[in-house]
Coordinates of C-alpha atoms and ligand atoms in Angstrom, one line a residue:
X1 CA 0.0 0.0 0.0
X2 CA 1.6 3.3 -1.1
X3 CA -0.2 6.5 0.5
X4 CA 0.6 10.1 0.7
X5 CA -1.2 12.4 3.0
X6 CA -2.1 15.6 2.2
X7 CA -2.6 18.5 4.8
X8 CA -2.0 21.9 6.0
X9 CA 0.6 21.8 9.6
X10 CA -1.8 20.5 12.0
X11 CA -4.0 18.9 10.3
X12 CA -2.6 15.5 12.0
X13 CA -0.3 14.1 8.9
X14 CA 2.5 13.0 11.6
X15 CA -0.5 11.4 14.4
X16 CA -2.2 9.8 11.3
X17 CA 0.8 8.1 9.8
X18 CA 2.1 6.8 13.1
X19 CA -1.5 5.2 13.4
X20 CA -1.6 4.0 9.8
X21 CA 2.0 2.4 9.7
X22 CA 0.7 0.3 12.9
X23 CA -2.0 -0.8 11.6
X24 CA -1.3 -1.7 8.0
X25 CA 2.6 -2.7 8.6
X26 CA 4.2 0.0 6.3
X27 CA 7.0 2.6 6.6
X28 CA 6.5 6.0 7.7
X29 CA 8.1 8.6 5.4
X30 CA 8.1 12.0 7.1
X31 CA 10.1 14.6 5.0
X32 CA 10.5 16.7 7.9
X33 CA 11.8 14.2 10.3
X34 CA 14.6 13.3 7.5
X35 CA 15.3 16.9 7.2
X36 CA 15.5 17.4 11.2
X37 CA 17.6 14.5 11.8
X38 CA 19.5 15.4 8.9
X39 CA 20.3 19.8 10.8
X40 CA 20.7 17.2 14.3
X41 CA 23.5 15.3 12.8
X42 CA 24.9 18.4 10.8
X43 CA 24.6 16.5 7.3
X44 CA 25.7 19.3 4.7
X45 CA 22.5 19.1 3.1
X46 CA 20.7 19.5 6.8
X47 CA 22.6 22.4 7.4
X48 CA 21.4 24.0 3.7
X49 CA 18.5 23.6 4.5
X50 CA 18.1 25.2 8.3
X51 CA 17.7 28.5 7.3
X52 CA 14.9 27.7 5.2
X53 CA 13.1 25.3 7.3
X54 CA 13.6 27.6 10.6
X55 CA 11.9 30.3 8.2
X56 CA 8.9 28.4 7.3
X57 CA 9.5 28.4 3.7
X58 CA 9.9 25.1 1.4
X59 CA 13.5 23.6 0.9
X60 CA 14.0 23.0 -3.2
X61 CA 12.0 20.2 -4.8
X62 CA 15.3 18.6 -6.4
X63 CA 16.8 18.5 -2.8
X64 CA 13.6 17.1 -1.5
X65 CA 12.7 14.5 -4.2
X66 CA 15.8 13.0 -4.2
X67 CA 16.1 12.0 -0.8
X68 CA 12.6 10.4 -1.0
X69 CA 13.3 8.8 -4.4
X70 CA 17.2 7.2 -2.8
X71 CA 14.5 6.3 0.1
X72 CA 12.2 4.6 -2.2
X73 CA 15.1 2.8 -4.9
X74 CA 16.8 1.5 -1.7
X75 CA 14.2 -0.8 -0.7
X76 CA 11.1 0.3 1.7
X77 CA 11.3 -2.7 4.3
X78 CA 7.5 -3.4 4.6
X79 CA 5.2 -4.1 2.0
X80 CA 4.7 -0.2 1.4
X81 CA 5.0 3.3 2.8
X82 CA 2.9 6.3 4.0
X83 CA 4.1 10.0 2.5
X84 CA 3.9 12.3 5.5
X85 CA 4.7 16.2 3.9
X86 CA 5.8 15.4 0.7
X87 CA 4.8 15.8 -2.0
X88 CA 4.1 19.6 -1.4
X89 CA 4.7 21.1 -4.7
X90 CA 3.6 20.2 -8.0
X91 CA 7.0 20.0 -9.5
X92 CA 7.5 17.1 -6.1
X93 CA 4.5 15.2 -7.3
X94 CA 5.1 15.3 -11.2
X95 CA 8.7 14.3 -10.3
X96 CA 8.0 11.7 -8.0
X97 CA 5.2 9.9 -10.4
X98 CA 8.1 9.7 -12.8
X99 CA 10.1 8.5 -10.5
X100 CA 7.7 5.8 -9.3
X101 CA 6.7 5.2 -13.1
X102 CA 10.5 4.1 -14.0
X103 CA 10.2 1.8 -10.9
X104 CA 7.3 0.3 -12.5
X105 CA 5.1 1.5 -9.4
X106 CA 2.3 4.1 -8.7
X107 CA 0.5 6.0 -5.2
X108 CA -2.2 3.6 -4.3
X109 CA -4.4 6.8 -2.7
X110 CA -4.0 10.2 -1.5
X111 CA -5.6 10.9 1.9
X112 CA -6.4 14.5 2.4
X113 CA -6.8 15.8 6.1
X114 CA -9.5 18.4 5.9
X115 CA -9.1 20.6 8.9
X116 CA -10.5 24.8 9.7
X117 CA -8.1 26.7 9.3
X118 CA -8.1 28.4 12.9
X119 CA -8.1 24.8 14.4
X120 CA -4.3 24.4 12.7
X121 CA -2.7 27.6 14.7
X122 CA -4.6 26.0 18.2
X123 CA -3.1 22.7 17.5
X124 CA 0.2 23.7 16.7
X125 CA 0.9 26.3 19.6
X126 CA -1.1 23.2 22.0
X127 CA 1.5 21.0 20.4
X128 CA 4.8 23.3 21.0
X129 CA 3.8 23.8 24.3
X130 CA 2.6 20.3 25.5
X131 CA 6.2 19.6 24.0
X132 CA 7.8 22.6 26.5
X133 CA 6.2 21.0 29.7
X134 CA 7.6 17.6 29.2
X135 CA 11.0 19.0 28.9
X136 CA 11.6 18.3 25.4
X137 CA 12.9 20.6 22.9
X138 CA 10.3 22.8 20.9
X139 CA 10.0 22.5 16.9
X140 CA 11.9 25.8 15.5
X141 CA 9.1 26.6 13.3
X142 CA 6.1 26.1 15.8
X143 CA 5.8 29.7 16.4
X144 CA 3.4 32.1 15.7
X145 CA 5.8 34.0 13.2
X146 CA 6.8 30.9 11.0
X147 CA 3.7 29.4 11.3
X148 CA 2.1 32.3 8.9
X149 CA 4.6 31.8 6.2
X150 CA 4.3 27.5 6.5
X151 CA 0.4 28.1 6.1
X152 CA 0.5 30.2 3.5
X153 CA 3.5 27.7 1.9
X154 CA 0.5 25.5 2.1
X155 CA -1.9 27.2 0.4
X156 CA -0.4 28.3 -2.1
X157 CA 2.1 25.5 -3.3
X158 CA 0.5 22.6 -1.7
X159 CA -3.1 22.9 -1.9
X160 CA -3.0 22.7 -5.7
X161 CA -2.3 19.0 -5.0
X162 CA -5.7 18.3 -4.4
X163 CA -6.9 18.9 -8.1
X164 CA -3.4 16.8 -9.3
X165 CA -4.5 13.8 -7.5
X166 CA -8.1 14.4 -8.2
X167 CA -7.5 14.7 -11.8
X168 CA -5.9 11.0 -11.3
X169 CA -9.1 9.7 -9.4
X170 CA -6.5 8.8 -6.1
X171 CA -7.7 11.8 -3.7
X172 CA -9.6 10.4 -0.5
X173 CA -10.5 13.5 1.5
X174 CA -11.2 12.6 5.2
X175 CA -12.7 14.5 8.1
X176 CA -9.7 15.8 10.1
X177 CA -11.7 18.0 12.4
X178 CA -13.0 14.3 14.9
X179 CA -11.2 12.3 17.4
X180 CA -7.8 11.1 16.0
X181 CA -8.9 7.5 16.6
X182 CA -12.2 8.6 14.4
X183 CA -10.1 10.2 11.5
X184 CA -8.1 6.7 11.5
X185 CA -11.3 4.9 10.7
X186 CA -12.2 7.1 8.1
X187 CA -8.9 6.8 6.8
X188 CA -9.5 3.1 6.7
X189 CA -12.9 3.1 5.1
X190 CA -11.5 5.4 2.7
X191 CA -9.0 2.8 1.1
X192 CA -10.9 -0.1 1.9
X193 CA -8.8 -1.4 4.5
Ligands
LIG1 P1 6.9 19.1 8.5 O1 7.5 18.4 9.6 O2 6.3 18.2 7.4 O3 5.9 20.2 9.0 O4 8.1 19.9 7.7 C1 8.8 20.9 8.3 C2 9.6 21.7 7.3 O5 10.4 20.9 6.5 C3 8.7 22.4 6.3 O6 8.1 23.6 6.8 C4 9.7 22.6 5.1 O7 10.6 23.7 5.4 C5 10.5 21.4 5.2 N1 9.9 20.3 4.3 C6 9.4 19.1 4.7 N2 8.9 18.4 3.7 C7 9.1 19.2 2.6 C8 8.8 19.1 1.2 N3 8.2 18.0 0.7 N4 9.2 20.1 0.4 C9 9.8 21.2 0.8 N5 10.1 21.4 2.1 C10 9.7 20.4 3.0

């Protein structure tokens, strides 16, 4: 099963996937994860990158489609993966179906996680802080100030994803705004698992 979901920050991408990849036995591909642990361990392309990140802004598709691609090529351990902030450009997405297409492979579905806009900002700054009181170090760009440029990153380079994967018949939109445990049904249902 190959699945990429689709949502603005907050809308539960990283929560979903950890439930998905549990329950269906597949990898978790978080971009942003790679791309942290990549600044943590000072890897030259991490540290390209940090300004970019820590601003809100998108790091460059070819960067970012060739880590997931080298992912990809050099064998996924389970039988599939789960595409957690990528692809969040059109350029990613056209690149990556070629990509896949060479490999003789294709996205199974793309789950979109529909969520109100003023719920995002809530979840975020509930997020940074519950992350503060346990001690553990805050996301750089879960601040009020970043967080305006990485929604509006969102909207206007990642949105148009929707019609792409539409246009293909693989969009699943799902109702982000319920109970995590809810949205993972729905997610479920959606793909007929
Ligand atoms: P995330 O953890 O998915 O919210 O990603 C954190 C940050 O990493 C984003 O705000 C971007 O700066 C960068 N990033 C992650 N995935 C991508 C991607 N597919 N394309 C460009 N930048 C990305």
């Amino acid at each position: 099963m190959k699945l990429v979901l689709l949502g603005a920050p907050g809308s539960g991408k990283g929560t979903q996937a950890q439930m998905i990849v549990q329950q269906l036995n597949i990898s978790h591909l978080s971009t942003g994860e790679m791309l942290r642990s990549s600044i943590v361990m000072k890897h030259p392309v991490g540290l390209s990158v940090q300004s970019v990140m820590e601003s809100g802004g998108l790091v460059p598709d070819d960067i970012i489609v060739s880590i997931v691609v080298d992912r990809i090529t050099n064998g996924i351990p389970r039988c599939g993966y789960v595409l957690d902030g990528f692809p969040r450009t059109l350029a990613q997405a056209v690149a990556f179906d070629s990509a896949l297409h060479l490999l003789g492979s294709e996205l199974d579905h793309v789950i979109e996680l529909a969520v109100q806009s003023d719920a995002l900002v809530e979840r975020i700054l509930n997020r940074a802080a519950e992350a503060h009181a346990k001690g553990q170090t805050r996301r750089a760009d879960d601040v009020p100030e970043v967080l305006k440029s990485r929604m509006l990153a969102y909207a206007s380079q990642t949105a148009p994803l929707r019609d792409y994967y539409s246009a293909q018949g693989k969009l699943r939109s799902v109702d982000g705004m319920q109970d995590p445990i809810l949205v993972s049904r729905a997610i479920r249902d959606a793909i007929g698992m």
